[in-house]
């Protein structure tokens, strides 16, 4: 967006998460179609403030203290707001989620927009209505709020008459609760705490109503294609999170994951089944499946303490194990390619599989370790239930194994004849580079960088198992690093 993004709490949290590991920024770059930014901070409704920018800072501070904490876009005028609106994208039937859709609804299209305008005897209702109309035409179905700021520094400020307010509301086609009149001390004008809290509350309620309306508009597809069903449930889940309905969001994430598993199963099949899934790129299935599984796991790990928490934690481990086991053999999609293409696909796939283990390890580190360990010991089947599944070091070691496999693919790619490599890379690099960017993994073929990633991940696993006093794993990891 061309706007100034005013979101201190969100930005600080996102920056903190990005600074957790230099390895993440160095080895896992993101493209515009990568969905990793959605996990940088809890999903938040998006608000827009238009006009009188000197008041936005106070409103922004009041919004940061609200629950849920929204993100706030700041625009000096309605013209700036109109220019910042995204261009509608076309339909993409062979994709689960259209490019840029998630970014559009979390960073560009506000659930509720407030036009802040000064109010006195000379205020023109026609001019205010024109500004509201411009914002309405640009934002489509976003909820609108008109905040009239009346200066209170005069000797005897006259309150606005009911007739003028009613005429202005009719001219702007607004509901009664969508028009607020507040007093500001000045100069410069400043709003009191009550007015700030009132404005933020109305904006949040309007945004929640917008996201619920958008969820209802996302009707189930008439076709039976799994990618369309997965798209429907993904949209419903995102809108439920933005409207602060975690239970509903979890249900739709689970339904989306089921459809994505079916797509992956079809892609791994042969004959007619493979033909059905061939129109959907395998990396697209991976991209959205990672989003769904990460959200399911994040919701499960935030369960309250008690028997329900143990059950949900056990479900998290089961969901993640099913996820990695399903996609582990799916490095590329039929038909088969040449040796270089197979190595390039394995290089990207190994990086993506390592990425899955890394984010799950970080999720466990941020969770309540005793409760999670108890759930891991009691969850799943009798053969699989074990407390070591709750140890983040277990997943760091698995990520290191994926990085080691990635290094082997890099050595294969680097060991080809220079002339043949140049000719083949010219054809294969653009496609696999784009796939890597969408999946949030590096496309660069560099065995040295992969070796550094192996050592760093093994070191993290070593530190975790040393803290857990597991001597056999400590010796095993030390041998691997050597």
CSV table of N, CA and C in Angstrom, one decimal, residues 181-240:
chain,number,residue,atom,x,y,z
A,181,UNK,N,-19.9,12.8,17.1
A,181,UNK,CA,-19.6,14.2,17.3
A,181,UNK,C,-18.8,14.2,18.6
A,182,UNK,N,-17.5,14.7,18.5
A,182,UNK,CA,-16.7,14.7,19.7
A,182,UNK,C,-16.1,16.1,19.8
A,183,UNK,N,-15.8,16.5,21.0
A,183,UNK,CA,-15.2,17.8,21.3
A,183,UNK,C,-13.7,17.7,21.5
A,184,UNK,N,-13.0,18.7,21.0
A,184,UNK,CA,-11.5,18.6,21.1
A,184,UNK,C,-11.0,19.9,21.7
A,185,UNK,N,-10.1,19.8,22.6
A,185,UNK,CA,-9.4,20.9,23.2
A,185,UNK,C,-8.3,21.4,22.3
A,186,UNK,N,-8.0,22.6,22.3
A,186,UNK,CA,-6.9,23.1,21.4
A,186,UNK,C,-6.7,24.6,21.7
A,187,UNK,N,-6.0,25.2,20.8
A,187,UNK,CA,-5.2,24.5,19.7
A,187,UNK,C,-3.9,24.0,20.2
A,188,UNK,N,-3.3,22.9,19.5
A,188,UNK,CA,-4.0,22.2,18.4
A,188,UNK,C,-5.0,21.3,19.0
A,189,UNK,N,-6.0,20.9,18.2
A,189,UNK,CA,-7.1,20.0,18.7
A,189,UNK,C,-6.6,18.7,19.2
A,190,UNK,N,-7.1,18.3,20.4
A,190,UNK,CA,-6.8,17.0,21.0
A,190,UNK,C,-8.0,16.4,21.6
A,191,UNK,N,-8.2,15.1,21.5
A,191,UNK,CA,-9.4,14.4,22.0
A,191,UNK,C,-9.1,13.9,23.4
A,192,UNK,N,-10.2,13.8,24.2
A,192,UNK,CA,-10.1,13.3,25.5
A,192,UNK,C,-10.2,11.8,25.5
A,193,UNK,N,-9.8,11.1,26.6
A,193,UNK,CA,-9.8,9.7,26.7
A,193,UNK,C,-11.1,9.0,26.3
A,194,UNK,N,-12.2,9.6,26.8
A,194,UNK,CA,-13.5,9.0,26.6
A,194,UNK,C,-13.9,9.0,25.1
A,195,UNK,N,-13.6,10.1,24.4
A,195,UNK,CA,-13.9,10.2,23.0
A,195,UNK,C,-13.0,9.2,22.2
A,196,UNK,N,-11.7,9.1,22.6
A,196,UNK,CA,-10.9,8.1,21.9
A,196,UNK,C,-11.3,6.7,22.1
A,197,UNK,N,-11.7,6.3,23.3
A,197,UNK,CA,-12.2,5.0,23.6
A,197,UNK,C,-13.5,4.7,22.8
A,198,UNK,N,-14.3,5.7,22.8
A,198,UNK,CA,-15.6,5.5,22.1
A,198,UNK,C,-15.4,5.3,20.6
A,199,UNK,N,-14.5,6.1,20.0
A,199,UNK,CA,-14.3,6.0,18.6
A,199,UNK,C,-13.6,4.7,18.2
A,200,UNK,N,-12.7,4.2,19.0
A,200,UNK,CA,-12.0,2.9,18.7
A,200,UNK,C,-13.0,1.8,18.9
A,201,UNK,N,-13.9,1.8,19.9
A,201,UNK,CA,-14.8,0.8,20.1
A,201,UNK,C,-15.8,0.7,18.9
A,202,UNK,N,-16.3,1.8,18.5
A,202,UNK,CA,-17.2,1.7,17.3
A,202,UNK,C,-16.5,1.2,16.1
A,203,UNK,N,-15.3,1.6,15.9
A,203,UNK,CA,-14.5,1.2,14.7
A,203,UNK,C,-14.3,-0.3,14.8
A,204,UNK,N,-13.9,-0.9,15.9
A,204,UNK,CA,-13.7,-2.3,16.1
A,204,UNK,C,-15.0,-3.1,15.8
A,205,UNK,N,-16.1,-2.6,16.4
A,205,UNK,CA,-17.4,-3.3,16.2
A,205,UNK,C,-17.7,-3.3,14.7
A,206,UNK,N,-17.5,-2.1,14.0
A,206,UNK,CA,-17.8,-2.0,12.6
A,206,UNK,C,-16.9,-3.0,11.8
A,207,UNK,N,-15.6,-3.1,12.1
A,207,UNK,CA,-14.7,-4.0,11.4
A,207,UNK,C,-15.1,-5.4,11.6
A,208,UNK,N,-15.5,-5.8,12.8
A,208,UNK,CA,-15.9,-7.2,13.1
A,208,UNK,C,-17.2,-7.5,12.3
A,209,UNK,N,-18.1,-6.5,12.2
A,209,UNK,CA,-19.3,-6.8,11.3
A,209,UNK,C,-18.9,-6.9,9.9
A,210,UNK,N,-18.0,-6.1,9.4
A,210,UNK,CA,-17.5,-6.2,8.0
A,210,UNK,C,-16.9,-7.6,7.7
A,211,UNK,N,-16.1,-8.1,8.6
A,211,UNK,CA,-15.5,-9.4,8.4
A,211,UNK,C,-16.5,-10.6,8.4
A,212,UNK,N,-17.5,-10.4,9.3
A,212,UNK,CA,-18.5,-11.4,9.4
A,212,UNK,C,-19.4,-11.4,8.1
A,213,UNK,N,-19.6,-10.2,7.6
A,213,UNK,CA,-20.4,-10.1,6.3
A,213,UNK,C,-19.5,-10.7,5.1
A,214,UNK,N,-18.2,-10.5,5.1
A,214,UNK,CA,-17.4,-11.0,4.1
A,214,UNK,C,-17.3,-12.6,4.2
A,215,UNK,N,-17.4,-13.1,5.4
A,215,UNK,CA,-17.4,-14.5,5.6
A,215,UNK,C,-18.7,-15.1,5.0
A,216,UNK,N,-19.8,-14.4,5.2
A,216,UNK,CA,-21.1,-14.9,4.7
A,216,UNK,C,-21.1,-14.9,3.2
A,217,UNK,N,-20.4,-13.9,2.6
A,217,UNK,CA,-20.4,-13.7,1.2
A,217,UNK,C,-19.5,-14.8,0.5
A,218,UNK,N,-18.6,-15.4,1.2
A,218,UNK,CA,-17.8,-16.5,0.7
A,218,UNK,C,-18.6,-17.8,0.8
A,219,UNK,N,-19.5,-18.0,-0.1
A,219,UNK,CA,-20.3,-19.1,-0.1
A,219,UNK,C,-19.6,-20.4,-0.6
A,220,UNK,N,-20.1,-21.6,-0.2
A,220,UNK,CA,-19.4,-22.8,-0.7
A,220,UNK,C,-19.5,-22.9,-2.2
A,221,UNK,N,-18.4,-23.4,-2.8
A,221,UNK,CA,-18.4,-23.5,-4.3
A,221,UNK,C,-19.4,-24.6,-4.8
A,222,UNK,N,-20.0,-24.3,-6.0
A,222,UNK,CA,-20.9,-25.3,-6.5
A,222,UNK,C,-20.1,-26.5,-7.1
A,223,UNK,N,-18.9,-26.3,-7.6
A,223,UNK,CA,-18.1,-27.4,-8.1
A,223,UNK,C,-17.5,-28.2,-6.9
A,224,UNK,N,-17.1,-29.4,-7.2
A,224,UNK,CA,-16.6,-30.3,-6.2
A,224,UNK,C,-15.1,-30.3,-6.1
A,225,UNK,N,-14.4,-29.5,-6.9
A,225,UNK,CA,-12.9,-29.5,-6.9
A,225,UNK,C,-12.4,-29.2,-5.5
A,226,UNK,N,-11.4,-30.0,-5.0
A,226,UNK,CA,-10.9,-29.8,-3.7
A,226,UNK,C,-10.3,-28.4,-3.5
A,227,UNK,N,-9.6,-27.9,-4.5
A,227,UNK,CA,-8.9,-26.6,-4.4
A,227,UNK,C,-9.9,-25.5,-4.1
A,228,UNK,N,-11.2,-25.6,-4.7
A,228,UNK,CA,-12.2,-24.5,-4.5
A,228,UNK,C,-12.7,-24.7,-3.1
A,229,UNK,N,-12.9,-25.9,-2.6
A,229,UNK,CA,-13.4,-26.1,-1.2
A,229,UNK,C,-12.4,-25.6,-0.2
A,230,UNK,N,-11.1,-25.9,-0.5
A,230,UNK,CA,-10.0,-25.4,0.4
A,230,UNK,C,-10.0,-23.9,0.4
A,231,UNK,N,-10.1,-23.3,-0.8
A,231,UNK,CA,-10.1,-21.8,-0.8
A,231,UNK,C,-11.3,-21.3,0.0
A,232,UNK,N,-12.5,-21.8,-0.1
A,232,UNK,CA,-13.6,-21.4,0.7
A,232,UNK,C,-13.4,-21.4,2.2
A,233,UNK,N,-12.9,-22.5,2.7
A,233,UNK,CA,-12.6,-22.7,4.1
A,233,UNK,C,-11.5,-21.8,4.6
A,234,UNK,N,-10.5,-21.6,3.7
A,234,UNK,CA,-9.4,-20.7,4.1
A,234,UNK,C,-9.9,-19.3,4.2
A,235,UNK,N,-10.7,-18.8,3.3
A,235,UNK,CA,-11.2,-17.5,3.4
A,235,UNK,C,-12.1,-17.3,4.7
A,236,UNK,N,-12.9,-18.3,4.9
A,236,UNK,CA,-13.8,-18.3,6.1
A,236,UNK,C,-12.9,-18.2,7.4
A,237,UNK,N,-11.9,-19.0,7.4
A,237,UNK,CA,-11.0,-19.1,8.6
A,237,UNK,C,-10.3,-17.7,8.8
A,238,UNK,N,-9.8,-17.1,7.7
A,238,UNK,CA,-9.1,-15.8,7.9
A,238,UNK,C,-10.1,-14.8,8.4
A,239,UNK,N,-11.3,-14.7,7.8
A,239,UNK,CA,-12.3,-13.7,8.2
A,239,UNK,C,-12.7,-13.9,9.7
A,240,UNK,N,-12.8,-15.2,10.1
A,240,UNK,CA,-13.1,-15.5,11.5
A,240,UNK,C,-12.0,-15.1,12.4
